[in-house]
Short mmCIF file of C-alpha atoms and ligand atoms in Angstrom, two decimals:
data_model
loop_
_atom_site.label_atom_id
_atom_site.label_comp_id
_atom_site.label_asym_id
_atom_site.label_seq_id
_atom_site.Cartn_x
_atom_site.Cartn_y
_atom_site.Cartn_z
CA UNK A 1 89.89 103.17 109.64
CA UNK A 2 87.91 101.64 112.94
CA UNK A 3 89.46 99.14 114.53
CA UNK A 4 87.05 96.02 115.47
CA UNK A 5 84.53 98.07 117.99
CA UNK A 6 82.28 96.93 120.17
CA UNK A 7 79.68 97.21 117.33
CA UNK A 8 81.72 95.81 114.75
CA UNK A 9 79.81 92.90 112.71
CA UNK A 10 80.58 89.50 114.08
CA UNK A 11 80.23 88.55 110.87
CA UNK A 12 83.31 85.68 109.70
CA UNK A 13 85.22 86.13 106.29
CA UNK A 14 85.00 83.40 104.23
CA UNK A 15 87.86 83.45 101.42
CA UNK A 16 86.43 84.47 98.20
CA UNK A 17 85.96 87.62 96.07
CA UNK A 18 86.20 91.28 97.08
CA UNK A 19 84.05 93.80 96.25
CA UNK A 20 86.67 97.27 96.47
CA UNK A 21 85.53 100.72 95.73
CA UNK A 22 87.48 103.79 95.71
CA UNK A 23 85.79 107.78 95.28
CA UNK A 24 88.39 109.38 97.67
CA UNK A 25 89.60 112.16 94.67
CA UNK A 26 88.48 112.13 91.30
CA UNK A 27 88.09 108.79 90.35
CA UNK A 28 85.12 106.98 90.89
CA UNK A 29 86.32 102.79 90.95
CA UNK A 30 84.76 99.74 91.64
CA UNK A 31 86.82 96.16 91.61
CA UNK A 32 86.58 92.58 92.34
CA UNK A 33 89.40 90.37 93.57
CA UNK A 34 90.16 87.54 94.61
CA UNK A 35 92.86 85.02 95.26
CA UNK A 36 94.10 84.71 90.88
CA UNK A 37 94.08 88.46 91.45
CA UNK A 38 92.05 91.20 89.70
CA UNK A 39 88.88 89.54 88.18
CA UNK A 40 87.87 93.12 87.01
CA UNK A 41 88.48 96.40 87.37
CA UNK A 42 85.98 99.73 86.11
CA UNK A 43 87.52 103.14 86.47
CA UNK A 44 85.61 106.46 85.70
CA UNK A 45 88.00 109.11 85.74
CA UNK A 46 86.44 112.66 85.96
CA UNK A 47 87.00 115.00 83.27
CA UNK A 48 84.72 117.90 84.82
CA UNK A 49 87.64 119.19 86.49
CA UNK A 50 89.87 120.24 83.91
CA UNK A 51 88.15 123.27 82.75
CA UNK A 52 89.14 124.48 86.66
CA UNK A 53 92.72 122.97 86.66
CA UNK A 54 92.36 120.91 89.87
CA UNK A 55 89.72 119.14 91.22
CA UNK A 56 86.62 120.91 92.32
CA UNK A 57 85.71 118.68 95.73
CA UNK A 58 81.47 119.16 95.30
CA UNK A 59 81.81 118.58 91.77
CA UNK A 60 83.72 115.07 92.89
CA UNK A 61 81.39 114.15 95.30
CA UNK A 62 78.86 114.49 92.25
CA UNK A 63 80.39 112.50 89.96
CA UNK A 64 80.86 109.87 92.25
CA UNK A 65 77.18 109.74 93.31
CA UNK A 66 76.37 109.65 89.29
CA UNK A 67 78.81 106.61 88.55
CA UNK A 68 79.47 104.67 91.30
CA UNK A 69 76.65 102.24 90.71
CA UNK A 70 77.11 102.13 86.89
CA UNK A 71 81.18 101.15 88.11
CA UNK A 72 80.02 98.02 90.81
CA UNK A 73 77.26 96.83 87.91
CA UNK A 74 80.74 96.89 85.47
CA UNK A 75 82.95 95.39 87.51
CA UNK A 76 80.66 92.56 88.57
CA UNK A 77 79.62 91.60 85.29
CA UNK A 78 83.02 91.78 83.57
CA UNK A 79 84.52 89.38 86.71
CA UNK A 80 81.46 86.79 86.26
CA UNK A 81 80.35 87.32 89.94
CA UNK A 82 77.33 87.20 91.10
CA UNK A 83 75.94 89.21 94.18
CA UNK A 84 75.97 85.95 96.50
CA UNK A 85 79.41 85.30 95.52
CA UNK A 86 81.56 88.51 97.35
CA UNK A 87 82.74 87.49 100.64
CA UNK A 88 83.42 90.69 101.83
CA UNK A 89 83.65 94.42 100.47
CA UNK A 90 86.97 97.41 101.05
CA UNK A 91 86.34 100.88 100.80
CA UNK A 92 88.74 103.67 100.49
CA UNK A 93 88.24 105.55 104.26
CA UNK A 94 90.44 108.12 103.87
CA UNK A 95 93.09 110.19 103.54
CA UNK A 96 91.44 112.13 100.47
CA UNK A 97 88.28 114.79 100.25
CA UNK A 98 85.76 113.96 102.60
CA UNK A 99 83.01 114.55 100.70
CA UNK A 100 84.13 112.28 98.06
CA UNK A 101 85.23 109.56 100.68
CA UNK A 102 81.56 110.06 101.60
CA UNK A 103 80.20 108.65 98.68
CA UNK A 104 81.99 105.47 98.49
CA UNK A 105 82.09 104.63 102.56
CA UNK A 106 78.09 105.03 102.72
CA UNK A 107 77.43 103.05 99.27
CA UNK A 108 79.43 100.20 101.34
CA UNK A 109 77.99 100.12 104.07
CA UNK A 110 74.97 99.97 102.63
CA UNK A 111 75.95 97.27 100.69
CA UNK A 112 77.69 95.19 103.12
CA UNK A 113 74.95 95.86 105.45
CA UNK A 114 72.50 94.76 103.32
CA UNK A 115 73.99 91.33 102.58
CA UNK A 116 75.60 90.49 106.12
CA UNK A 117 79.24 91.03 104.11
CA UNK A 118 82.02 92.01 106.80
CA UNK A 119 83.30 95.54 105.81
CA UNK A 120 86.41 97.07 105.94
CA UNK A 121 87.63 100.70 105.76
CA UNK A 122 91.18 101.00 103.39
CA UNK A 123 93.85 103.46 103.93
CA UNK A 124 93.82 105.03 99.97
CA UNK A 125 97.88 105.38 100.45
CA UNK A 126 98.17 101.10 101.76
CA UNK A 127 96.07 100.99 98.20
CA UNK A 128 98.85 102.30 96.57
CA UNK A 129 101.27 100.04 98.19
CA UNK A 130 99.44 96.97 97.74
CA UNK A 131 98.56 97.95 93.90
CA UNK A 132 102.09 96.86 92.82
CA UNK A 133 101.48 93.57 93.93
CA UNK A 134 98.51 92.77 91.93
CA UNK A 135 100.73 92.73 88.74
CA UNK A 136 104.13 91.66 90.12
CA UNK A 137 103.90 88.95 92.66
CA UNK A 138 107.47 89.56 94.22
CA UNK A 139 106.63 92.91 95.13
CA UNK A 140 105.82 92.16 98.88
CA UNK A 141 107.53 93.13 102.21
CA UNK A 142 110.26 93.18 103.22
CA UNK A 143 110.96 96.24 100.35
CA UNK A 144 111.16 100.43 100.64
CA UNK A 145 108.29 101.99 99.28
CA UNK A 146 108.29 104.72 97.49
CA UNK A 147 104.83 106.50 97.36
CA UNK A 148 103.97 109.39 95.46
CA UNK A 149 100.52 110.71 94.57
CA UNK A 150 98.66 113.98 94.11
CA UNK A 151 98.42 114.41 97.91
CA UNK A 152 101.31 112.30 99.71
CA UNK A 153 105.15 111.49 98.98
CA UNK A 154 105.94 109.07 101.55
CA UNK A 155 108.64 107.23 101.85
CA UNK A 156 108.34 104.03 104.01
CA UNK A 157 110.33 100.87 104.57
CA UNK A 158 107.79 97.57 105.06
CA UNK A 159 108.56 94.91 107.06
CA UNK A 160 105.23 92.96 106.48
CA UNK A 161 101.92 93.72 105.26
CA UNK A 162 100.81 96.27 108.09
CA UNK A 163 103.88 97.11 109.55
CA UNK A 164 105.47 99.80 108.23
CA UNK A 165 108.66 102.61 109.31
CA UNK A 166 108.23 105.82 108.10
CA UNK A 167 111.68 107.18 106.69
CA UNK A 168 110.66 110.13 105.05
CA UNK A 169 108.10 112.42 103.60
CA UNK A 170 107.56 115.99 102.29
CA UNK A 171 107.78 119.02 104.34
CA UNK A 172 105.10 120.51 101.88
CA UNK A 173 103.78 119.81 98.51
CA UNK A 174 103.55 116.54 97.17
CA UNK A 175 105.02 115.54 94.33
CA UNK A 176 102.14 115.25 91.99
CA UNK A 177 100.96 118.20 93.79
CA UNK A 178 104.29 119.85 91.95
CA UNK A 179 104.09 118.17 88.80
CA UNK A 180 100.20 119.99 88.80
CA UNK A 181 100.72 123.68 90.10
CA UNK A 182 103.61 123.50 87.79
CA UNK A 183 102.15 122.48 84.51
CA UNK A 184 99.15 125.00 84.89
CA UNK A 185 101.60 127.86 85.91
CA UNK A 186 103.35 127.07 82.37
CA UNK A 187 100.08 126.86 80.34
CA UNK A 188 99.56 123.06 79.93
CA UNK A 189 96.21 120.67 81.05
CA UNK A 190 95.09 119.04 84.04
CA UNK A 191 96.49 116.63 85.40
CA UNK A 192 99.93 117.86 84.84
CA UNK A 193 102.03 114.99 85.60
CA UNK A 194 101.37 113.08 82.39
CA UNK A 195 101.37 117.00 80.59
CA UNK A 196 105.04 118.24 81.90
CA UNK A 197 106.21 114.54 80.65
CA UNK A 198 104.70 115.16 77.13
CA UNK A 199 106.53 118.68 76.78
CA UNK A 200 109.91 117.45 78.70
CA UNK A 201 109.90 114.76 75.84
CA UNK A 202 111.28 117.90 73.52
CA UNK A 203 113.11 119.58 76.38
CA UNK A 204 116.91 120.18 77.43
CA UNK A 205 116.61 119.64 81.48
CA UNK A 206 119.85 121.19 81.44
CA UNK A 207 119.15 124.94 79.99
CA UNK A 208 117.80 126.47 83.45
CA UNK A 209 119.46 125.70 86.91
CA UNK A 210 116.49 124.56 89.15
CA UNK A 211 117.37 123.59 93.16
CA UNK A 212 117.67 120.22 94.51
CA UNK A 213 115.68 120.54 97.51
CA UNK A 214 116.89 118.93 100.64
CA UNK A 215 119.78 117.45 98.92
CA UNK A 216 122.55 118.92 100.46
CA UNK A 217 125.08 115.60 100.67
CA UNK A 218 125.86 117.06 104.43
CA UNK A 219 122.80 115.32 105.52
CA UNK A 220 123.28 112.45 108.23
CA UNK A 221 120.87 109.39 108.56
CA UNK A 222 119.85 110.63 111.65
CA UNK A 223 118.09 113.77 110.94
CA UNK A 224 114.56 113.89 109.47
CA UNK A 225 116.03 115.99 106.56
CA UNK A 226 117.83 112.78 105.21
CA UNK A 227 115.00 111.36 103.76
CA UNK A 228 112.36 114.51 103.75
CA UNK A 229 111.60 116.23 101.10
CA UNK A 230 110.12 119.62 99.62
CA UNK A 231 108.53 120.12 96.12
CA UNK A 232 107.36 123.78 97.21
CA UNK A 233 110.68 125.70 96.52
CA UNK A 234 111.39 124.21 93.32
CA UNK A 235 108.04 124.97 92.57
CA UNK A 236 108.41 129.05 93.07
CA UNK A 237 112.03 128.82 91.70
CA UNK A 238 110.04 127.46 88.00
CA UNK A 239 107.50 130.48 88.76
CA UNK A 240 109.85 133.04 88.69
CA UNK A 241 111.83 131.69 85.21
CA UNK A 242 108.32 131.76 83.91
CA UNK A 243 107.30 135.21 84.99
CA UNK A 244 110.47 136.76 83.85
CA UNK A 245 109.90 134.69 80.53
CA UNK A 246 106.30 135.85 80.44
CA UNK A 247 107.17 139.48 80.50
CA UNK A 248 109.12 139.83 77.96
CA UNK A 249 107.10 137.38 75.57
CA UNK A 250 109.53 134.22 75.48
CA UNK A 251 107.17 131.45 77.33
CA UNK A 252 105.85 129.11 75.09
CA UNK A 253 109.39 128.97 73.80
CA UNK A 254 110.72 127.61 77.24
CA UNK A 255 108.29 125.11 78.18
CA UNK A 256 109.57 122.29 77.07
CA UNK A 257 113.08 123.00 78.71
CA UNK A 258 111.44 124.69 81.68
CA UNK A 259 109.45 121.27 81.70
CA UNK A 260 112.15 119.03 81.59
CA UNK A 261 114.61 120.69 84.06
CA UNK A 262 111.49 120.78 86.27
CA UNK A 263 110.89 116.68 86.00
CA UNK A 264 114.83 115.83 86.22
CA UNK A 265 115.04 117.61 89.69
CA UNK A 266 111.97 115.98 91.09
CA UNK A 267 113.19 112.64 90.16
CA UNK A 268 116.70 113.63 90.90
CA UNK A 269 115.26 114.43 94.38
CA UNK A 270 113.34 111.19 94.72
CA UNK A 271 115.79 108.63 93.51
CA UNK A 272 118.37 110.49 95.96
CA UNK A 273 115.95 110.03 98.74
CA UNK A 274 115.04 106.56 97.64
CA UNK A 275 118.90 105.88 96.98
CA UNK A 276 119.69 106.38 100.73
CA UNK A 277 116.84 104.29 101.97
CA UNK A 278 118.28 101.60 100.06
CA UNK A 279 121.94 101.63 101.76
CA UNK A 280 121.01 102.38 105.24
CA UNK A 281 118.71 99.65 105.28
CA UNK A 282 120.62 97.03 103.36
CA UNK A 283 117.03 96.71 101.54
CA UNK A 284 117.80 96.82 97.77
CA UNK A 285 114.09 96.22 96.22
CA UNK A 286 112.04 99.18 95.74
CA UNK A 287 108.24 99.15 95.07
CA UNK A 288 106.90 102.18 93.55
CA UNK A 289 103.08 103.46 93.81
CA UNK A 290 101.15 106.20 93.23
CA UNK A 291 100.18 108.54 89.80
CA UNK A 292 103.79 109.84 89.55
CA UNK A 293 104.77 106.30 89.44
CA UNK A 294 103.50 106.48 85.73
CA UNK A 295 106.19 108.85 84.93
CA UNK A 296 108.59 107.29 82.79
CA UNK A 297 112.05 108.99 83.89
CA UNK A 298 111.74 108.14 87.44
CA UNK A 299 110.72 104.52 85.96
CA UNK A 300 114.00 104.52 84.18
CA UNK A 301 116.28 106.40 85.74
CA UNK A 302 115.67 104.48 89.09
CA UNK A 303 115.83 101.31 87.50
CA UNK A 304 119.31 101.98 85.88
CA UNK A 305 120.41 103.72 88.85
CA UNK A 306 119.48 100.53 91.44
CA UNK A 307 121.13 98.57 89.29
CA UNK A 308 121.51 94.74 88.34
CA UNK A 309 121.92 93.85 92.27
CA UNK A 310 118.45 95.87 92.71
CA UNK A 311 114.76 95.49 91.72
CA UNK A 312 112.37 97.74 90.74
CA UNK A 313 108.79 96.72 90.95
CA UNK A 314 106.67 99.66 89.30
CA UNK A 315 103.12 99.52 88.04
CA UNK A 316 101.25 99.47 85.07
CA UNK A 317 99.79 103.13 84.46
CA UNK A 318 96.34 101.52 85.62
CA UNK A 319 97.22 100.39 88.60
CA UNK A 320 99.59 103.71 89.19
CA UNK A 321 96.27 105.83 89.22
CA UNK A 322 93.61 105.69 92.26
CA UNK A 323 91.92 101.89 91.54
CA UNK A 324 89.76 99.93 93.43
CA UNK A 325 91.40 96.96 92.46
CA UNK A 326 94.72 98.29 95.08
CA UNK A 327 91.70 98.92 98.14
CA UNK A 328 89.82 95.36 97.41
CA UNK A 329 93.50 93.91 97.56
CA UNK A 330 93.96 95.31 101.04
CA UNK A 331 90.64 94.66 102.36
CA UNK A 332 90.91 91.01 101.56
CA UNK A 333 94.37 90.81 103.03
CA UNK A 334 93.47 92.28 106.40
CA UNK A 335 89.92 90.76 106.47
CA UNK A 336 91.41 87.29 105.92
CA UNK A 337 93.56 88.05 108.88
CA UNK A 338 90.36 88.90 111.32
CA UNK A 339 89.94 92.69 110.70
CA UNK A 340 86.76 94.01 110.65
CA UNK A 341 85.22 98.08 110.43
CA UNK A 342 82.43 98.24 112.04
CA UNK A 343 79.19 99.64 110.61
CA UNK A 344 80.15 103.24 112.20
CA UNK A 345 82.71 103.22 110.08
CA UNK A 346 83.09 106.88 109.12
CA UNK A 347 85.18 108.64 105.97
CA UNK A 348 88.69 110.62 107.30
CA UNK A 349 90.44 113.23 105.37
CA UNK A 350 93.35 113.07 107.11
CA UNK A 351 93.13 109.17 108.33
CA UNK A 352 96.52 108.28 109.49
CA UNK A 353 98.13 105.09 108.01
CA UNK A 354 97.67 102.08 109.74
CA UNK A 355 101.14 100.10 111.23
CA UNK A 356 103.16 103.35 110.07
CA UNK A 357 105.88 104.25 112.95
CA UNK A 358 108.08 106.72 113.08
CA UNK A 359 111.21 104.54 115.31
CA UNK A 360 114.14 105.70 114.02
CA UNK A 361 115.50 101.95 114.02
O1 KG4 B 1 97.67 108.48 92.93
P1 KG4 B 1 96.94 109.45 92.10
O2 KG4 B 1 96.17 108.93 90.91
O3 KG4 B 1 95.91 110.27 92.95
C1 KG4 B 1 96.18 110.63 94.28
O4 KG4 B 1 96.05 109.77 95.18
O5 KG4 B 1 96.55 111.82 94.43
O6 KG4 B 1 98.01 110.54 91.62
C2 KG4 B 1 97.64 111.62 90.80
C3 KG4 B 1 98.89 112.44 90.52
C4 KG4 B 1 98.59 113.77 89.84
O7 KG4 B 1 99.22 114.79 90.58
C5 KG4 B 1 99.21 113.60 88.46
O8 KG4 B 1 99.69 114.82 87.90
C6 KG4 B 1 100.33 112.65 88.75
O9 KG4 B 1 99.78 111.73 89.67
N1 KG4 B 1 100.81 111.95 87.53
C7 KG4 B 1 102.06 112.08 87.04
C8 KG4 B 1 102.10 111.34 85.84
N2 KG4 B 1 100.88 110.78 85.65
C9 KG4 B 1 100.11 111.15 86.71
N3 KG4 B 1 103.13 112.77 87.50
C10 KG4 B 1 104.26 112.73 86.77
N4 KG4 B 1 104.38 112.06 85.61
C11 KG4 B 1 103.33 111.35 85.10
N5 KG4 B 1 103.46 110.69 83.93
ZN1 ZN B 2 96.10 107.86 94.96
#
């Protein structure tokens, strides 16, 4: 995201509805809200991809060019808006597949350009954080946010909106990223997440011993590896069961116990992680974002496990997902507050998250 530059649109943000669109990985999303909230949300989600098992970037940029329009003409109609009536239009800028990112920051522009709207680039991953909030009011700073997607576990404490501490993230894959490579290395669909939940349903987690990664208990708050984490060696030590079960024919037999001893360490691993966070900081509610935030045994078990002093604020599988409803929601925050991209606004892959520090204190 570009700060206000010198060519940045002097253009003033009067309160009203947001226009938010999101293309940064495979789902092409278009949203309007304002200050009741979502007035209407239109999500295409790409099923090209699953014949590959992961998400083919050209084919995404595609797709994105193909629906985007058909998504904005949805979303306006179904919030009773018309064109005159958007104040001001968000647009994811990054992190995410640049070709994809693309799409959406250029259709923006465009727009915003076209009908002297201020504009503002979105961090995808502030999305996620601000997501939560569209469904449970209470979810706002201060809290510890737990993020994890198909490209970034983060784990974060916020103070306010836009200032964030970084406690934690992981050394390698990301969760989802685990939950993916997993599910296609035991035979089941794309996106895995919701797939290695189905077949864990059936499963007995306890059957094979799978590693806790970065879980030692000898950890001390002040090294990184308190709150870091690592999907990638869990990941291999699932391979190898399922090679050796491979070979001599027993597979399909083991999924669903392979599947669930796979899911219980992940969450094990992030309610550990998200457990400490909690006591050092005193902080005892949680928000949760991101697509693994759909999965139901982190839902639960980190609900039971924070207890009746605690809150969880989790949400809704929709809003869980990449939405534009989570980017409009930023956009409007920070343009309300005087933010503005300016019309060289450009997409990032690897944009770096806005107000995130890494102080120890
Ligand atoms: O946030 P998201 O929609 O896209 C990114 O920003 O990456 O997250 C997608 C990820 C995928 O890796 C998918 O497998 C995972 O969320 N996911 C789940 C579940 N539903 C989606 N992971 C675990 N359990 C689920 N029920
Ligand atoms: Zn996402």
């Amino acid at each position: 995201m570009r700060p206000t530059g010198a060519d940045a649109p002097a253009l003033g943000f009067r309160d009203g509805p947001v226009l938010g669109i999101e293309t940064s990985c495979d789902e092409t999303s278009a949203a309007v809200v304002d200050e009741t909230g979502i007035r209407a949300l239109a999500i295409a989600s790409q099923d090209a991809h699953a014949a590959f098992g992961g998400v083919v970037p050209e084919i995404a940029a595609r797709e994105h060019i193909r629906s985007l329009d058909a998504m904005v003409r949805h979303a306006m109609r179904e919030a009773g808006v018309g064109r005159d009536e958007i104040a001001g239009v968000g647009v994811t800028a990054g992190p995410g597949l640049v070709g994809a990112l693309l799409v959406g920051v250029n259709w923006a522009k465009a727009y915003a350009f076209a009908r002297d709207l201020p504009l503002l680039g979105v961090h995808h991953m502030e999305g996620h954080l601000y997501g939560t909030a569209l469904e449970h009011p209470a979810a706002r700073p201060p809290f510890i946010g737990l993020l994890v997607s198909g490209g970034h576990t983060l784990l974060l404490e916020a103070r306010a909106w836009g200032r964030y501490r970084l406690l934690g993230q992981t050394r390698d894959d990301a969760a989802g990223e685990a939950f993916d490579k997993v599910a296609r290395r035991l035979g089941l669909a794309y996106p895995g997440g919701p797939e290695i939940q189905r077949a864990a349903s059936g499963g007995d987690a306890a059957r094979f011993r799978l590693p806790r990664p970065m879980l030692t208990g000898r950890d001390d708050p002040g090294d990184r590896s308190y709150y870091d984490m690592s999907f990638s060696g869990l990941k291999t030590a699932v391979a190898r069961i399922a090679a050796e079960r491979e070979a001599d024919g027993t597979l399909e037999e083991a999924v669903p116990d392979l599947a669930a001893g796979f899911q219980e360490a992940v969450v094990d691993v992030l309610i550990a992680k998200t457990l400490r966070a909690v006591e050092q900081t005193g902080c005892r509610r949680v928000v949760l974002g991101g697509g693994v935030a759909r999965n139901s045994r982190l839902r639960k078990s980190l609900s039971e496990r924070l207890g009746s002093s605690g809150e969880l604020y989790a949400p809704s599988p929709r809003l869980a997902t990449d939405n534009a409803a989570m980017i409009a929601a930023v956009a409007r925050h920070r343009l309300a507050n005087g933010e503005r991209s300016s019309w060289s606004l450009n997409a990032e892959a690897g944009l770096a998250f806005p107000g995130l520090v890494q102080d120890p204190a």
